[in-house]
XYZ file of C-alpha atoms in Angstrom:
576
model
C 137.626 89.868 78.383
C 136.721 93.530 79.323
C 136.487 94.617 83.079
C 133.231 95.098 84.486
C 132.288 97.514 87.200
C 130.587 95.608 89.871
C 128.720 96.385 92.785
C 128.483 94.504 95.816
C 125.568 94.739 98.398
C 126.053 93.530 102.040
C 124.373 94.369 105.215
C 126.430 92.388 107.985
C 123.260 92.433 110.115
C 121.576 89.891 107.787
C 123.511 87.154 109.273
C 122.292 87.722 113.006
C 118.705 86.680 112.022
C 117.569 83.090 112.429
C 114.219 81.235 111.366
C 114.828 78.826 113.779
C 117.555 76.331 115.222
C 116.145 73.205 113.153
C 114.593 75.187 110.313
C 116.843 74.337 107.105
C 117.282 78.238 105.738
C 120.112 79.984 107.349
C 120.457 83.386 106.828
C 123.999 83.099 108.635
C 125.171 81.552 105.365
C 125.217 84.987 103.755
C 128.208 86.078 106.533
C 130.177 82.817 105.573
C 129.878 83.852 102.180
C 130.781 87.256 102.572
C 134.070 86.378 104.957
C 135.076 83.791 102.019
C 134.825 86.599 99.458
C 136.642 88.852 101.553
C 139.762 86.482 102.336
C 139.966 85.754 98.851
C 140.530 89.919 98.432
C 137.608 90.203 95.973
C 136.016 93.014 97.849
C 138.941 95.845 96.846
C 137.952 94.869 93.178
C 134.180 95.671 93.659
C 132.341 98.732 94.938
C 130.997 97.543 98.246
C 127.754 99.066 99.362
C 125.529 98.628 102.235
C 121.874 98.632 101.138
C 119.493 101.153 102.252
C 116.789 99.099 103.783
C 113.238 98.604 102.034
C 110.735 100.635 103.651
C 106.940 99.319 103.827
C 106.107 101.828 100.697
C 108.773 100.429 98.851
C 107.863 96.657 99.675
C 103.921 97.962 98.894
C 104.626 98.739 95.369
C 104.294 94.625 94.623
C 102.640 93.545 98.208
C 99.534 94.480 99.616
C 99.239 97.447 102.463
C 97.394 94.739 104.648
C 100.330 92.116 104.263
C 103.180 94.461 104.604
C 101.529 96.191 107.645
C 101.367 92.654 109.245
C 104.840 91.682 108.591
C 105.788 95.286 110.200
C 103.902 94.650 113.399
C 104.057 90.548 113.723
C 106.413 89.158 116.619
C 106.170 85.276 117.690
C 103.816 86.300 120.818
C 101.313 88.326 118.569
C 101.677 85.701 115.572
C 98.697 83.769 116.485
C 96.226 86.829 117.038
C 97.503 88.464 113.732
C 97.267 85.369 111.718
C 94.024 84.666 112.624
C 95.065 81.358 114.136
C 97.182 80.971 110.963
C 94.484 81.497 108.421
C 96.263 84.598 107.035
C 99.558 85.449 105.565
C 100.853 81.817 105.640
C 103.350 82.336 108.021
C 103.363 78.612 109.075
C 106.285 75.903 109.882
C 107.811 76.916 106.325
C 107.675 80.249 106.862
C 107.668 80.622 110.738
C 107.601 84.115 112.708
C 110.915 84.785 114.315
C 112.204 88.033 115.818
C 113.194 90.619 113.690
C 111.399 89.521 110.664
C 110.466 92.704 108.886
C 114.319 93.994 109.480
C 115.455 90.835 107.596
C 113.264 91.485 104.452
C 114.055 95.042 104.338
C 117.546 94.123 104.228
C 117.224 91.391 101.611
C 114.893 93.518 99.688
C 116.786 96.750 100.049
C 119.892 94.954 98.498
C 117.609 94.021 95.233
C 116.013 97.650 95.160
C 119.510 99.210 95.631
C 121.144 96.871 92.556
C 118.556 97.623 90.249
C 118.622 101.737 91.046
C 122.663 100.895 90.505
C 122.114 99.146 87.261
C 119.784 101.677 85.926
C 121.922 104.750 86.464
C 124.670 103.329 84.677
C 126.727 103.125 87.785
C 127.894 99.492 87.411
C 127.552 96.885 84.824
C 127.217 94.020 87.285
C 125.399 94.343 90.662
C 125.188 91.541 93.206
C 122.941 90.778 96.387
C 123.383 87.395 97.794
C 120.777 88.000 100.329
C 118.072 88.269 97.783
C 116.427 86.186 95.144
C 113.413 85.392 97.678
C 111.262 84.220 94.674
C 108.499 82.381 96.233
C 106.852 84.980 98.058
C 103.289 86.160 96.822
C 101.729 89.311 96.579
C 99.779 88.877 100.022
C 101.262 85.765 101.473
C 104.654 84.422 102.384
C 105.481 80.919 100.694
C 108.803 78.700 100.549
C 110.636 80.466 103.228
C 110.407 83.813 101.233
C 108.433 86.700 102.920
C 108.804 89.640 100.720
C 109.648 89.129 96.989
C 112.740 91.182 96.316
C 113.309 90.154 93.023
C 109.863 91.622 91.790
C 110.629 94.941 93.676
C 113.892 94.893 91.984
C 112.469 94.262 88.444
C 109.641 97.015 88.916
C 112.691 99.428 89.775
C 114.365 98.634 86.368
C 111.159 98.978 84.361
C 111.326 102.672 85.265
C 114.114 102.893 82.884
C 114.567 99.789 80.576
C 111.773 98.440 78.290
C 112.433 94.605 78.362
C 113.717 92.707 81.362
C 114.986 88.890 81.163
C 114.530 86.929 84.348
C 116.367 83.509 84.720
C 116.139 81.282 87.583
C 118.157 78.709 87.956
C 117.230 77.440 91.395
C 115.909 73.778 91.934
C 112.513 75.153 92.561
C 110.186 76.930 90.433
C 110.403 80.643 90.355
C 106.348 80.765 91.010
C 106.039 84.234 92.503
C 108.316 85.942 89.873
C 106.389 84.393 87.209
C 102.871 84.835 88.639
C 104.209 88.652 89.078
C 104.689 89.167 85.722
C 102.362 86.313 84.018
C 100.372 89.134 82.063
C 102.991 91.282 80.599
C 105.352 90.914 77.779
C 107.841 93.422 79.466
C 109.500 90.767 81.468
C 110.393 87.479 80.239
C 110.834 84.690 82.970
C 112.711 81.662 82.260
C 112.877 78.920 85.138
C 114.834 75.669 85.063
C 113.512 73.674 87.750
C 112.884 70.440 89.222
C 109.128 69.289 88.458
C 107.109 66.528 89.728
C 105.909 65.851 93.386
C 108.121 68.793 94.266
C 107.544 72.020 95.644
C 105.787 74.438 94.572
C 104.233 71.975 92.241
C 103.875 74.464 89.305
C 105.943 75.369 86.023
C 105.041 73.192 83.375
C 105.268 73.851 79.774
C 101.636 74.601 79.594
C 102.179 77.983 81.885
C 102.768 80.104 79.050
C 101.449 83.467 80.134
C 98.404 85.225 79.693
C 97.129 87.915 77.729
C 99.618 90.331 76.553
C 102.319 88.204 78.522
C 101.379 84.821 76.593
C 104.447 83.043 75.336
C 106.644 85.080 77.584
C 106.706 82.500 80.865
C 109.259 79.841 79.811
C 109.504 76.834 82.085
C 112.060 74.182 81.731
C 110.624 71.078 83.641
C 113.284 68.865 84.596
C 113.648 65.434 86.482
C 116.237 64.430 89.358
C 120.049 64.277 88.818
C 120.498 66.988 86.176
C 124.319 66.713 85.571
C 126.371 69.804 83.946
C 126.195 68.409 80.461
C 122.331 67.749 80.782
C 121.990 71.399 82.030
C 124.000 72.910 79.368
C 122.648 71.030 76.560
C 119.331 72.565 77.348
C 120.486 76.025 78.805
C 122.375 76.905 75.617
C 119.857 76.791 72.829
C 117.110 78.048 75.252
C 118.856 81.092 76.661
C 120.640 82.117 73.277
C 116.844 81.882 71.519
C 115.721 84.088 74.234
C 118.279 86.755 73.513
C 117.902 86.628 69.711
C 113.823 86.734 70.001
C 113.404 88.889 73.004
C 116.030 91.083 73.063
C 116.256 92.033 76.782
C 117.727 95.456 77.751
C 118.900 93.950 81.261
C 119.226 90.345 82.645
C 118.243 89.439 86.422
C 119.675 85.959 87.154
C 118.649 83.948 90.293
C 121.597 81.732 91.481
C 119.718 79.407 93.630
C 122.232 77.069 95.032
C 119.907 74.241 95.798
C 120.540 73.166 92.403
C 123.986 72.138 93.398
C 124.980 68.350 94.289
C 124.267 67.310 97.857
C 121.850 69.965 98.633
C 119.730 69.177 101.615
C 116.416 69.939 99.860
C 117.309 70.137 96.024
C 117.885 67.062 93.801
C 119.884 68.121 90.964
C 123.533 67.135 90.399
C 125.367 70.425 89.419
C 128.876 71.186 90.069
C 130.114 74.541 91.440
C 131.414 75.329 87.732
C 128.358 73.986 86.116
C 126.200 76.040 88.272
C 128.307 79.211 87.603
C 128.383 78.559 83.984
C 125.207 80.797 83.910
C 126.926 83.433 85.078
C 129.741 83.266 83.041
C 127.264 83.071 79.886
C 125.628 86.342 80.853
C 128.711 88.403 81.585
C 130.086 87.492 77.938
C 126.657 88.612 76.663
C 127.730 92.229 77.610
C 124.124 92.929 79.307
C 123.578 94.795 82.236
C 123.489 92.112 84.958
C 122.155 91.660 88.497
C 122.676 88.614 90.378
C 120.810 87.519 93.352
C 120.750 84.639 95.895
C 118.166 82.151 96.537
C 117.851 78.713 97.825
C 120.748 76.658 98.971
C 120.730 74.565 102.025
C 123.799 72.765 102.253
C 125.651 76.125 103.746
C 129.328 75.113 103.156
C 128.184 74.717 99.324
C 126.435 77.539 99.157
C 129.297 79.679 100.359
C 131.605 78.156 97.729
C 129.200 78.392 94.527
C 128.495 82.340 95.458
C 132.047 83.234 95.936
C 133.242 81.327 92.801
C 130.306 83.280 90.916
C 131.513 86.527 92.523
C 134.805 85.681 90.868
C 133.154 84.663 87.530
C 131.352 88.405 87.742
C 134.850 89.825 88.051
C 136.664 87.600 85.482
C 138.979 86.290 87.999
C 137.694 82.937 88.563
C 140.730 81.323 86.978
C 143.095 82.753 89.456
C 141.607 81.455 92.637
C 143.098 79.161 94.810
C 141.566 75.941 95.177
C 142.713 75.662 98.786
C 140.323 77.901 100.707
C 142.040 80.444 102.677
C 141.794 80.783 106.112
C 138.549 82.340 107.719
C 136.412 82.492 110.912
C 134.300 79.842 109.418
C 137.183 77.781 108.011
C 136.113 74.554 109.933
C 132.514 74.511 108.333
C 134.253 73.608 105.089
C 135.845 70.326 106.286
C 136.523 67.686 105.498
C 138.447 69.003 102.114
C 138.588 72.609 102.701
C 138.608 73.265 98.875
C 136.971 75.425 96.670
C 134.840 72.728 94.929
C 131.524 71.245 94.705
C 131.392 67.637 92.901
C 128.627 65.857 91.396
C 127.824 62.617 92.940
C 126.619 59.037 91.755
C 122.928 60.437 91.278
C 121.367 58.840 88.423
C 120.172 61.573 85.729
C 116.695 60.814 84.779
C 116.542 63.595 82.098
C 118.258 61.509 79.661
C 116.160 58.196 79.626
C 112.930 58.250 77.193
C 114.185 61.503 75.678
C 112.850 63.664 78.319
C 115.430 66.415 77.613
C 114.863 66.642 74.152
C 111.059 66.993 74.489
C 111.807 69.647 76.898
C 114.095 71.589 74.815
C 112.093 71.024 71.584
C 108.832 72.357 73.038
C 110.475 75.246 74.607
C 112.354 76.257 71.297
C 108.906 75.926 69.527
C 107.443 78.336 72.099
C 110.052 80.844 71.258
C 110.008 80.500 67.684
C 105.917 81.242 67.599
C 106.710 84.873 69.387
C 107.038 87.460 66.430
C 109.458 89.739 67.684
C 110.814 91.592 70.631
C 107.559 93.711 71.991
C 107.866 97.631 71.454
C 107.124 99.902 74.298
C 105.412 103.398 73.589
C 106.614 106.237 74.891
C 105.894 106.842 78.697
C 106.409 109.475 81.359
C 109.326 108.413 83.528
C 107.622 107.750 86.983
C 108.062 110.645 89.032
C 109.781 110.741 92.520
C 107.367 111.780 95.521
C 107.051 115.115 96.325
C 108.934 115.000 99.584
C 112.040 113.421 97.507
C 111.610 116.035 94.908
C 111.715 118.922 97.264
C 114.718 117.418 99.334
C 112.815 116.538 102.607
C 114.159 113.740 104.921
C 112.082 110.977 105.098
C 111.052 111.757 108.602
C 110.203 115.424 107.848
C 107.148 114.149 105.465
C 103.885 113.866 106.946
C 103.126 110.121 107.677
C 100.097 108.289 107.186
C 97.255 108.194 109.355
C 97.899 104.736 110.959
C 94.755 104.654 113.069
C 92.441 105.214 109.844
C 94.658 102.268 108.166
C 94.160 100.061 110.865
C 90.435 100.694 111.308
C 89.919 100.555 107.569
C 91.634 97.047 107.673
C 89.737 95.664 110.656
C 86.582 96.618 108.976
C 87.766 95.154 105.953
C 88.274 91.823 107.732
C 85.084 91.722 109.670
C 83.038 92.462 106.648
C 84.401 89.744 104.492
C 84.073 87.179 107.146
C 80.785 87.821 108.380
C 77.827 85.766 106.912
C 75.774 88.309 104.807
C 72.339 87.111 106.369
C 71.430 86.011 109.666
C 70.416 82.467 109.891
C 66.877 81.350 109.636
C 65.456 80.418 112.829
C 62.360 78.703 111.190
C 64.793 76.699 108.654
C 65.070 72.889 109.446
C 68.779 73.387 107.705
C 71.001 74.373 110.741
C 73.315 75.721 108.091
C 70.625 77.450 105.565
C 70.426 81.007 105.221
C 67.521 83.592 104.994
C 68.070 85.915 101.809
C 66.029 88.836 101.348
C 65.425 88.258 97.733
C 66.946 85.931 94.952
C 68.061 88.716 92.743
C 71.723 89.313 91.350
C 72.732 91.662 94.327
C 71.478 89.002 96.734
C 73.617 86.143 94.601
C 76.372 88.183 94.346
C 76.616 88.584 98.344
C 75.721 84.788 98.810
C 78.936 83.949 97.071
C 81.035 86.643 98.491
C 80.158 85.853 101.822
C 79.599 81.953 101.622
C 82.450 80.085 103.828
C 85.512 79.684 101.872
C 86.816 76.308 100.910
C 90.027 75.069 102.221
C 93.090 76.002 100.070
C 95.787 73.568 99.473
C 99.437 74.313 99.419
C 102.546 72.213 99.463
C 104.996 72.535 102.143
C 108.840 73.122 100.750
C 110.297 71.199 103.492
C 108.071 67.822 102.837
C 106.706 68.537 99.410
C 103.090 67.521 100.843
C 100.011 69.063 100.195
C 97.968 70.291 103.198
C 94.985 72.429 103.802
C 94.732 75.665 105.194
C 91.700 76.288 107.066
C 89.246 78.873 105.769
C 88.933 82.364 107.338
C 86.080 81.822 109.315
C 87.787 79.172 111.585
C 90.236 81.638 112.626
C 87.537 84.190 113.719
C 86.126 82.848 117.118
C 83.579 86.031 117.238
C 82.844 85.907 113.690
C 80.019 82.916 113.747
C 78.200 83.293 117.231
C 76.970 80.150 118.717
C 73.421 81.412 118.787
C 71.993 81.551 115.132
C 69.738 84.584 116.344
C 72.628 86.752 117.305
C 74.002 86.735 113.844
C 73.085 90.220 111.833
C 74.867 92.198 109.216
C 77.135 94.562 110.135
C 76.355 98.212 109.588
C 72.465 97.055 109.954
C 70.095 100.231 110.605
C 66.320 101.047 110.039
C 67.151 104.428 109.393
C 66.139 106.122 106.543
C 66.936 109.462 104.568
C 64.109 111.904 104.396
C 64.115 113.637 100.947
C 61.845 116.304 102.011
C 63.864 117.716 105.019
C 67.543 116.506 104.037
C 68.215 114.229 106.968
C 68.278 110.730 108.427
C 64.902 109.823 109.995
C 64.733 106.956 112.363
C 61.123 105.534 112.721
C 59.512 106.137 116.345
C 62.278 108.400 117.365
C 62.083 112.159 117.938
C 64.819 114.360 116.154
C 66.305 117.595 116.626
C 63.778 120.772 115.460
C 63.908 121.800 111.603
C 65.466 124.468 110.678
C 63.236 127.170 109.842
C 64.634 127.568 105.981
C 63.419 123.755 105.734
C 59.780 124.517 106.281
C 57.236 124.540 103.580
C 55.370 127.609 103.294
C 52.028 125.906 103.617
C 53.344 124.012 106.578
C 51.489 125.091 109.749
C 54.325 126.249 112.646
C 53.924 123.399 114.763
C 55.163 120.334 115.259
C 55.166 118.289 111.615
C 55.083 114.466 111.670
C 56.655 112.185 109.199
C 56.488 108.371 109.500
C 56.612 108.133 113.150
C 59.394 110.734 113.702
C 58.493 113.866 115.279
C 59.832 117.103 114.478
C 59.493 120.072 116.634
C 59.364 124.104 115.599
C 62.244 125.822 117.217
C 59.770 128.373 118.695
C 57.905 125.453 120.374
C 61.268 124.702 122.209
C 62.414 127.936 123.229
C 63.560 128.514 126.808
C 60.361 130.281 128.351
C 57.597 129.195 125.824
C 58.148 125.319 126.264
C 54.780 123.489 126.493
C 54.063 119.859 127.497
C 53.242 118.367 124.083
C 52.280 115.339 125.418
C 53.222 112.565 127.641
C 53.370 109.109 127.809
C 51.635 108.273 131.389
C 49.086 105.511 130.169
C 49.414 102.520 127.765
C 47.227 103.890 125.205
C 49.121 107.071 124.566
C 52.035 105.140 124.573
C 50.944 103.294 121.637
C 49.799 105.853 119.634
C 50.909 106.509 115.969
C 52.753 109.661 117.111
C 55.168 109.316 119.805
C 55.421 112.110 122.286
C 57.996 113.260 124.892
C 58.201 115.921 127.611
C 59.555 119.142 125.895
C 62.037 119.776 128.949
C 63.906 116.442 128.085
C 66.373 117.625 125.821
C 68.882 114.678 126.578
C 66.112 112.488 125.046
C 65.959 114.265 121.377
C 68.527 112.604 118.957
C 70.599 115.162 116.781
C 71.215 113.908 113.145
């Protein structure tokens, strides 16, 4: 077996963060894994790199600006305010807000983006980022302990160089975030082998094939509890082999979620350490550029064992490892056996009953057989770097975006979307009724857009139970006033545009003088009255030639069709 150039990404700070003391996700597992890898002497055989932390701009290549801005600002103290009482971004019990959340995400995402760049540049054959693999994060919300989808960010970087990317996910949970991101393209094929049923995230059936150009390029292998090494290999070998033959990927991204190991706190598979690492060995022998990422795994000592062993598989030295663990700072965590092994338990494999495994395998192979051939990619310009990077400017020398404009735009968008389109009818018998100006297509579209949104359902990764998310309006105490008459559409105005004089006119209000250039040749050089708005000649308002053009001393004059004012009261004149 030829030697591979392996790049290993690790930032020691990643182990300092904690979701909460009782939360099953433990970032500290990365530090335990790293210490065990170091104790086995593997660091000297790899190019060890500290990843450059991902910037908000990098995250925004997939996630929305609004969501990235939220992650950058949110703290445990401001969480309720910024999520509008937990109706936005899904930072709830599964995905709590903790100190240093953005920094944690930037480390995880930075490692995966760096690994992709290393592979794309040809400087490594295999790149490893065990802090990555957070495959549930969505474009605009957190999900399943994942906030930023580093996998999608890494694949987007690979697509700058490679024509086709194969993503394989062996986490016990379906890789829904990655599949969703590339559901409509044929440049990325996603293959997820996962538990399906009453299990988070509740997606990943074999009916989910992709859409549009991506139809057929989403491969799902839904399994039942108790998958053993033998059952796993009986479906992994033929399906992945067929994918390599048909799709012919240029590079492979393997998510090595360790919750598919036997004895995991949240997983329900029964794989041994060797059975799990078989996937790494398989792709190493395929001689394709390979990126290894972490993912789930909630029995910390087994996570460290598996990822240490799989690092050795990437180096091709797994047979040389001593099964007895070397001494590390976390040696006591591996008791009572202190061995490099994860054995299967007595869980029953439900996949061999009623021919379930054969049915899933047959259906997956049929889907792949229907693909004509590897999709071709037309010639495109390589995406250019930013002007600042091209000119060699440091990041802090580049002109930053106006954060005030971004904040104002974000808030205006929130308010506009969450307001009811029209005021409630005071005469209506229906307290929830609406008053519409018309029933045309524009009003109907507005009504649909602004109607109270139905409660959304999500599944908890910890309980595997569905729960409701309150609609957005419930999070805005000021969005639905107590008094119906106080409700009104934002930016409502009685002003109109005067096409004759090219200015805004407010009926009943006096405006600034009309420039001489706008006077009609036939218009008298005196006050011009238009729709209740009075314009004054600039000569009439001269410093020494001002005359009293009227007063409003009695009710009759005040109600006249032509409102008047004292010429000396300049402050009362509205400038348009």
